[in-house]
Short mmCIF file of C-alpha atoms in Angstrom, two decimals:
data_model
loop_
_atom_site.label_atom_id
_atom_site.label_comp_id
_atom_site.label_asym_id
_atom_site.label_seq_id
_atom_site.Cartn_x
_atom_site.Cartn_y
_atom_site.Cartn_z
CA MET K 1 123.23 119.36 57.37
CA LEU K 2 120.38 118.29 59.66
CA THR K 3 119.25 121.83 60.48
CA SER K 4 118.70 122.85 56.88
CA ALA K 5 117.16 119.50 55.95
CA ILE K 6 114.39 119.60 58.57
CA ASN K 7 113.31 123.06 57.42
CA ASP K 8 113.39 122.06 53.76
CA GLN K 9 109.79 121.90 52.50
CA ASN K 10 110.64 118.89 50.34
CA ALA K 11 112.27 116.91 53.16
CA ASN K 12 110.37 114.15 54.91
CA PRO K 13 110.44 115.05 58.64
CA ILE K 14 109.30 111.60 59.74
CA GLN K 15 112.25 109.96 57.99
CA LEU K 16 114.72 112.59 59.19
CA ILE K 17 113.64 112.19 62.82
CA LYS K 18 114.01 108.42 62.53
CA GLU K 19 117.58 108.94 61.41
CA GLY K 20 118.67 111.75 63.73
CA VAL K 21 117.72 114.08 66.57
CA PHE K 22 116.16 117.54 66.57
CA ILE K 23 115.52 120.23 69.13
CA SER K 24 112.35 122.32 69.27
CA ASP K 25 111.91 125.45 71.40
CA HIS K 26 108.66 125.20 73.36
CA SER K 27 109.33 128.08 75.71
CA HIS K 28 106.06 129.70 74.58
CA TRP K 29 104.17 126.81 76.25
CA GLY K 30 102.89 127.52 79.74
CA ARG K 31 104.49 126.26 82.95
CA ILE K 32 102.48 126.27 86.18
CA ARG K 33 103.95 125.30 89.55
CA VAL K 34 101.46 123.71 91.96
CA TYR K 35 102.74 123.43 95.53
CA ASP K 36 101.92 123.09 99.25
CA ASP K 37 100.77 120.02 101.18
CA ASP K 38 97.57 119.18 99.26
CA ARG K 39 99.01 119.53 95.73
CA LEU K 40 98.71 115.87 94.70
CA ARG K 41 95.21 115.45 96.10
CA PHE K 42 94.13 118.67 94.42
CA LEU K 43 95.40 117.70 90.95
CA HIS K 44 94.01 114.19 91.47
CA ASN K 45 90.55 115.73 91.88
CA GLN K 46 90.85 118.20 88.99
CA SER K 47 91.97 115.98 86.11
CA THR K 48 91.67 112.53 84.58
CA ASN K 49 94.85 110.74 85.70
CA ASN K 50 95.88 109.23 89.04
CA PHE K 51 98.23 111.57 90.91
CA GLN K 52 98.01 109.76 94.24
CA VAL K 53 100.23 106.93 93.00
CA LEU K 54 102.98 109.22 91.68
CA LYS K 55 106.26 109.75 93.51
CA PRO K 56 108.87 112.50 93.05
CA GLY K 57 110.74 111.80 89.82
CA GLN K 58 107.63 110.47 88.07
CA GLY K 59 105.12 112.17 85.78
CA CYS K 60 102.13 111.64 83.54
CA ASP K 61 99.88 113.18 80.94
CA THR K 62 96.44 114.20 82.18
CA VAL K 63 93.44 115.99 80.71
CA MET K 64 91.76 118.97 82.32
CA VAL K 65 88.04 118.60 81.64
CA THR K 66 84.83 120.43 82.44
CA SER K 67 82.12 119.05 84.74
CA THR K 68 80.56 117.41 81.66
CA ALA K 69 83.94 115.91 80.63
CA ARG K 70 84.57 118.29 77.74
CA THR K 71 88.25 118.80 77.04
CA ILE K 72 90.15 121.91 78.15
CA ASP K 73 93.79 120.89 77.68
CA LEU K 74 96.21 117.99 77.51
CA VAL K 75 98.74 118.66 80.29
CA THR K 76 102.06 117.00 81.08
CA SER K 77 102.76 116.83 84.82
CA TYR K 78 106.08 116.30 86.60
CA VAL K 79 106.08 115.47 90.33
CA LEU K 80 108.99 117.20 92.06
CA ASP K 81 110.08 116.89 95.69
CA ASP K 82 108.13 119.99 96.76
CA ALA K 83 105.75 120.75 93.87
CA VAL K 84 104.11 119.53 90.68
CA LEU K 85 105.16 121.24 87.47
CA LEU K 86 102.47 121.43 84.77
CA LEU K 87 103.45 121.92 81.13
CA VAL K 88 100.37 123.32 79.38
CA SER K 89 99.45 124.50 75.90
CA PRO K 90 100.43 128.12 75.14
CA ASN K 91 96.84 129.23 74.56
CA ARG K 92 95.60 127.62 77.81
CA ARG K 93 98.06 129.07 80.31
CA GLN K 94 95.94 131.92 81.69
CA LEU K 95 92.69 129.97 81.43
CA LEU K 96 94.09 127.08 83.47
CA MET K 97 95.51 129.39 86.12
CA GLN K 98 92.05 130.90 86.58
CA TRP K 99 90.23 127.56 86.29
CA LEU K 100 92.42 125.78 88.85
CA ASP K 101 92.25 128.73 91.22
CA ARG K 102 88.44 128.51 91.24
CA TYR K 103 88.65 125.07 92.85
CA ILE K 104 91.05 125.99 95.66
CA PHE K 105 88.90 126.35 98.74
CA PHE K 106 89.70 127.99 102.07
CA ALA K 107 90.96 124.85 103.83
CA ASP K 108 93.01 123.60 100.87
CA LYS K 109 96.78 123.82 101.21
CA VAL K 110 97.41 124.50 97.52
CA LYS K 111 99.16 127.38 95.77
CA LEU K 112 99.68 128.15 92.09
CA THR K 113 102.45 130.13 90.43
CA ASP K 114 102.85 130.86 86.73
CA ILE K 115 106.59 130.38 86.11
CA THR K 116 106.45 130.60 82.31
CA THR K 117 108.52 133.76 81.96
CA GLU K 118 111.16 132.49 84.39
CA THR K 119 111.73 129.21 82.57
CA ALA K 120 112.26 127.72 79.11
CA THR K 121 111.28 124.38 77.58
CA PHE K 122 112.99 122.35 74.84
CA SER K 123 111.86 119.12 73.20
CA LEU K 124 114.49 116.65 72.00
CA ILE K 125 112.88 114.54 69.30
CA GLY K 126 114.19 111.46 67.49
CA LEU K 127 115.63 108.03 67.97
CA GLN K 128 119.12 109.48 68.43
CA SER K 129 118.07 111.75 71.32
CA HIS K 130 119.33 109.20 73.87
CA GLY K 131 122.93 110.04 72.96
CA ILE K 132 122.46 113.74 73.66
CA VAL K 133 120.71 113.06 76.97
CA GLU K 134 123.66 110.90 77.95
CA GLN K 135 126.07 113.74 77.08
CA LEU K 136 123.97 116.07 79.24
CA GLY K 137 124.53 113.77 82.23
CA ALA K 138 120.99 112.30 82.27
CA GLY K 139 121.80 108.87 80.83
CA ASP K 140 120.07 107.15 83.76
CA LEU K 141 116.73 108.16 82.18
CA ILE K 142 117.28 106.02 79.08
CA GLY K 143 114.72 103.22 79.03
CA GLN K 144 112.67 104.64 81.91
CA PRO K 145 108.86 105.13 81.71
CA TYR K 146 107.22 108.19 80.20
CA GLY K 147 107.25 111.20 82.51
CA ASN K 148 110.15 110.03 84.66
CA HIS K 149 112.62 112.85 85.18
CA ILE K 150 115.77 113.91 86.98
CA LEU K 151 117.46 117.22 87.78
CA VAL K 152 120.88 117.79 86.21
CA ASP K 153 122.69 121.09 86.81
CA GLY K 154 119.40 122.92 87.38
CA VAL K 155 117.72 121.39 84.30
CA ILE K 156 114.72 119.04 84.56
CA VAL K 157 115.23 116.30 81.97
CA ALA K 158 112.12 114.15 81.42
CA VAL K 159 111.24 111.15 79.26
CA GLY K 160 108.87 112.07 76.42
CA SER K 161 109.14 114.43 73.46
CA GLY K 162 105.54 115.69 73.39
CA LEU K 163 104.93 113.59 70.28
CA ALA K 164 104.60 109.86 69.66
CA THR K 165 108.25 109.91 68.53
CA PRO K 166 110.75 108.99 71.28
CA GLY K 167 112.56 111.87 72.92
CA TYR K 168 112.90 114.05 75.99
CA THR K 169 111.61 117.31 77.47
CA LEU K 170 113.95 119.80 79.14
CA ILE K 171 112.75 122.55 81.51
CA LEU K 172 115.33 125.06 82.68
CA PRO K 173 115.84 128.60 83.99
CA VAL K 174 115.40 131.10 81.16
CA THR K 175 118.80 132.59 82.01
CA ASN K 176 120.46 129.35 80.80
CA LYS K 177 118.38 129.02 77.65
CA GLU K 178 120.89 130.19 75.03
CA ILE K 179 123.83 128.31 76.56
CA LEU K 180 121.99 124.97 76.68
CA TRP K 181 120.45 125.44 73.23
CA ASN K 182 123.88 125.99 71.68
CA LYS K 183 125.36 123.09 73.62
CA ILE K 184 122.71 120.72 72.27
CA LEU K 185 123.29 121.97 68.73
CA SER K 186 127.01 121.34 69.20
CA TYR K 187 126.18 117.73 70.09
CA GLY K 188 124.69 117.29 66.61
CA ALA K 189 120.99 118.11 66.97
CA GLY K 190 119.17 119.93 64.19
CA GLU K 191 116.67 122.73 64.80
CA LEU K 192 113.00 121.91 64.32
CA SER K 193 110.88 124.84 63.16
CA ASP K 194 107.46 125.61 64.63
CA ARG K 195 105.95 124.86 61.22
CA THR K 196 107.50 121.39 61.13
CA TRP K 197 106.44 120.69 64.73
CA GLU K 198 102.85 121.54 63.74
CA MET K 199 103.10 119.23 60.74
CA LEU K 200 104.31 116.39 62.97
CA ARG K 201 101.61 117.15 65.54
CA ILE K 202 98.92 116.72 62.90
CA LEU K 203 100.53 113.70 61.23
CA GLN K 204 100.80 111.90 64.58
CA GLY K 205 97.45 113.12 65.91
CA ARG K 206 98.49 115.02 69.02
CA PRO K 207 95.31 117.00 69.83
CA ALA K 208 95.49 120.77 70.30
CA PRO K 209 93.18 123.18 72.14
CA ASP K 210 90.70 125.07 69.95
CA ALA K 211 91.08 122.34 67.33
CA GLU K 212 90.70 118.78 68.68
CA LEU K 213 90.29 119.83 72.34
CA THR K 214 87.11 121.88 72.69
CA ASP K 215 83.73 121.90 74.41
CA ASP K 216 82.48 119.58 71.66
CA TYR K 217 84.66 116.58 72.60
CA ASN K 218 85.60 114.37 75.54
CA PRO K 219 88.92 112.52 76.15
CA LEU K 220 87.56 109.14 75.03
CA GLU K 221 86.49 110.57 71.68
CA VAL K 222 89.99 111.99 71.31
CA GLY K 223 91.51 108.59 72.18
CA LEU K 224 93.57 109.71 75.19
CA TRP K 225 93.16 106.47 77.13
CA GLN K 226 96.67 106.72 78.58
CA THR K 227 95.67 109.88 80.45
CA ILE K 228 92.63 108.41 82.21
CA SER K 229 92.36 106.37 85.40
CA PHE K 230 89.06 104.52 85.81
CA ASN K 231 89.86 103.31 89.34
CA LYS K 232 90.77 106.58 91.08
CA GLY K 233 87.37 107.65 92.30
CA CYS K 234 85.66 111.00 91.98
CA TYR K 235 87.04 113.91 89.97
CA ILE K 236 85.60 116.65 87.79
CA GLY K 237 83.90 115.01 84.78
CA GLN K 238 84.35 111.49 86.19
CA GLU K 239 80.70 110.40 85.98
CA THR K 240 80.41 111.15 82.28
CA ILE K 241 83.71 109.45 81.40
CA ALA K 242 82.91 106.36 83.50
CA ARG K 243 79.49 106.03 81.87
CA LEU K 244 80.92 106.31 78.36
CA ASN K 245 83.52 103.68 79.17
CA THR K 246 81.13 101.27 80.91
CA TYR K 247 78.59 101.31 78.09
CA GLN K 248 81.12 101.84 75.28
CA GLY K 249 79.09 104.90 74.37
CA VAL K 250 81.66 106.87 72.38
CA LYS K 251 79.81 108.18 69.33
CA GLN K 252 82.73 109.71 67.41
CA TYR K 253 86.48 109.27 67.16
CA LEU K 254 89.46 111.38 66.15
CA TRP K 255 91.21 110.03 63.03
CA GLY K 256 93.86 111.04 60.57
CA ILE K 257 92.74 111.76 57.01
CA HIS K 258 94.85 111.47 53.86
CA LEU K 259 93.47 114.22 51.61
CA ASN K 260 93.59 114.63 47.84
CA GLY K 261 93.89 118.40 48.16
CA ALA K 262 93.77 121.34 50.54
CA ALA K 263 90.89 121.64 53.02
CA GLU K 264 89.84 124.17 55.64
CA PRO K 265 89.53 123.18 59.33
CA GLY K 266 85.88 123.36 60.34
CA THR K 267 84.71 121.85 57.04
CA ILE K 268 81.97 119.24 57.42
CA ILE K 269 82.95 115.66 56.51
CA THR K 270 80.35 113.72 54.52
CA ILE K 271 79.67 110.37 52.91
CA GLY K 272 77.27 111.04 50.08
CA GLU K 273 74.68 113.40 51.54
CA GLU K 274 75.23 112.27 55.12
CA LYS K 275 77.22 114.37 57.57
CA VAL K 276 79.63 112.09 59.47
CA GLY K 277 82.10 114.47 61.07
CA LYS K 278 84.24 117.61 60.96
CA LEU K 279 87.81 118.45 59.97
CA THR K 280 89.74 119.95 62.90
CA SER K 281 93.32 120.43 61.61
CA TYR K 282 95.07 120.50 58.22
CA THR K 283 98.67 120.54 56.99
CA THR K 284 100.66 120.11 53.84
CA THR K 285 103.38 117.45 53.99
CA PRO K 286 106.15 116.22 51.67
CA ASN K 287 103.74 113.38 50.76
CA GLY K 288 100.68 115.55 50.10
CA HIS K 289 97.82 116.80 52.23
CA PHE K 290 96.81 115.55 55.67
CA GLY K 291 94.20 116.42 58.27
CA LEU K 292 92.65 115.42 61.56
CA GLY K 293 88.94 115.07 62.06
CA TYR K 294 86.20 113.50 64.14
CA ILE K 295 84.18 110.76 62.45
CA ARG K 296 80.99 109.16 63.77
CA SER K 297 81.82 105.69 65.07
CA LYS K 298 78.93 104.13 63.13
CA ALA K 299 80.32 105.47 59.86
CA GLY K 300 83.49 103.40 60.11
CA GLY K 301 87.20 103.85 60.68
CA VAL K 302 90.46 103.09 58.90
CA GLY K 303 90.01 102.84 55.14
CA LEU K 304 86.73 104.77 55.06
CA LYS K 305 86.42 107.10 52.04
CA VAL K 306 84.98 110.53 52.86
CA GLN K 307 84.36 113.93 51.31
CA ILE K 308 85.65 117.15 52.89
CA GLY K 309 84.10 119.99 50.91
CA GLU K 310 85.49 119.59 47.39
CA THR K 311 88.28 117.29 48.58
CA GLU K 312 88.26 113.50 48.91
CA GLY K 313 89.91 111.74 51.81
CA GLU K 314 90.65 108.36 53.38
CA ILE K 315 90.65 107.64 57.12
CA VAL K 316 93.94 106.41 58.63
CA ALA K 317 95.17 105.58 62.13
CA ILE K 318 97.29 108.13 64.02
CA SER K 319 100.04 107.16 66.43
CA PHE K 320 99.43 109.55 69.34
CA VAL K 321 95.92 108.32 70.18
CA ASN K 322 94.22 104.95 70.51
CA HIS K 323 90.63 103.83 69.91
CA GLU K 324 90.74 100.36 71.42
CA TYR K 325 88.89 99.96 74.72
CA PRO K 326 91.58 98.82 77.21
CA LEU K 327 91.06 95.49 78.95
CA ASN K 328 92.25 96.95 82.24
CA ASN K 329 91.90 100.64 82.95
CA GLY K 330 94.30 101.73 85.69
#
């Protein structure tokens, strides 16, 4: 049975997701509704992506950054007819409400509402998720770009699983949560535990606040090129990001690390006696030990052998981020 297999410590979640479809409950993530006439302009000025080109039914990932381009959170945004719905990390919900509110000035027609407790969020993950979306009445989304979404029976169904694996995100009234969850299970989805989601997050390199997203790093170091517009004009942190891009001045990159044993996040990464980075996340997997960490760009990349405390490691690419400078930044 899929449900028991995905929670089996000896099962390979990557292989299982390739073969099937799983549902993960992300209702503990934050949901912020941004509305009123200036909502798109406001979000355009507060984060890295281009909101002015988005129409209702479209969406994007964007990064909230400080004035010096340090990362606060990776946010998924859905443009509705009368609002923008932000899906934010669970440990950034209150911070972002306060942070965004600081930048609403007297003349701005912008309002914020935290709708987390009124709503629920599911992620459908896996190559077979298209079949379930079709059964839910949202088959028109199949093959559409990331972030595109439609409303079906009060449920927002959007392209994108939250991981590099294909899938969909569902946002719905909390009163319908149990009914829809059971319906999706009846269509053949397996349940994905929080522990397995975290393993997949680390294996694929999706950055998390307080780990990969902190005051120590900027979005280019993380490798979140898809969240950044270089042609949109001024926004918070824009000058620093533009300068780093223009002069290719990124001094460290986020990489995956195959480890020979367990390691503690925060451990310094070395080559010989030289400090070259820091481990930010760690997980056990069916294939051994794996971590995420920042490595100085001059030290090298894929294939580099490093030491993490008493543990040896080798740098590998991760699918959620990219470290190639784009030829054309939109």
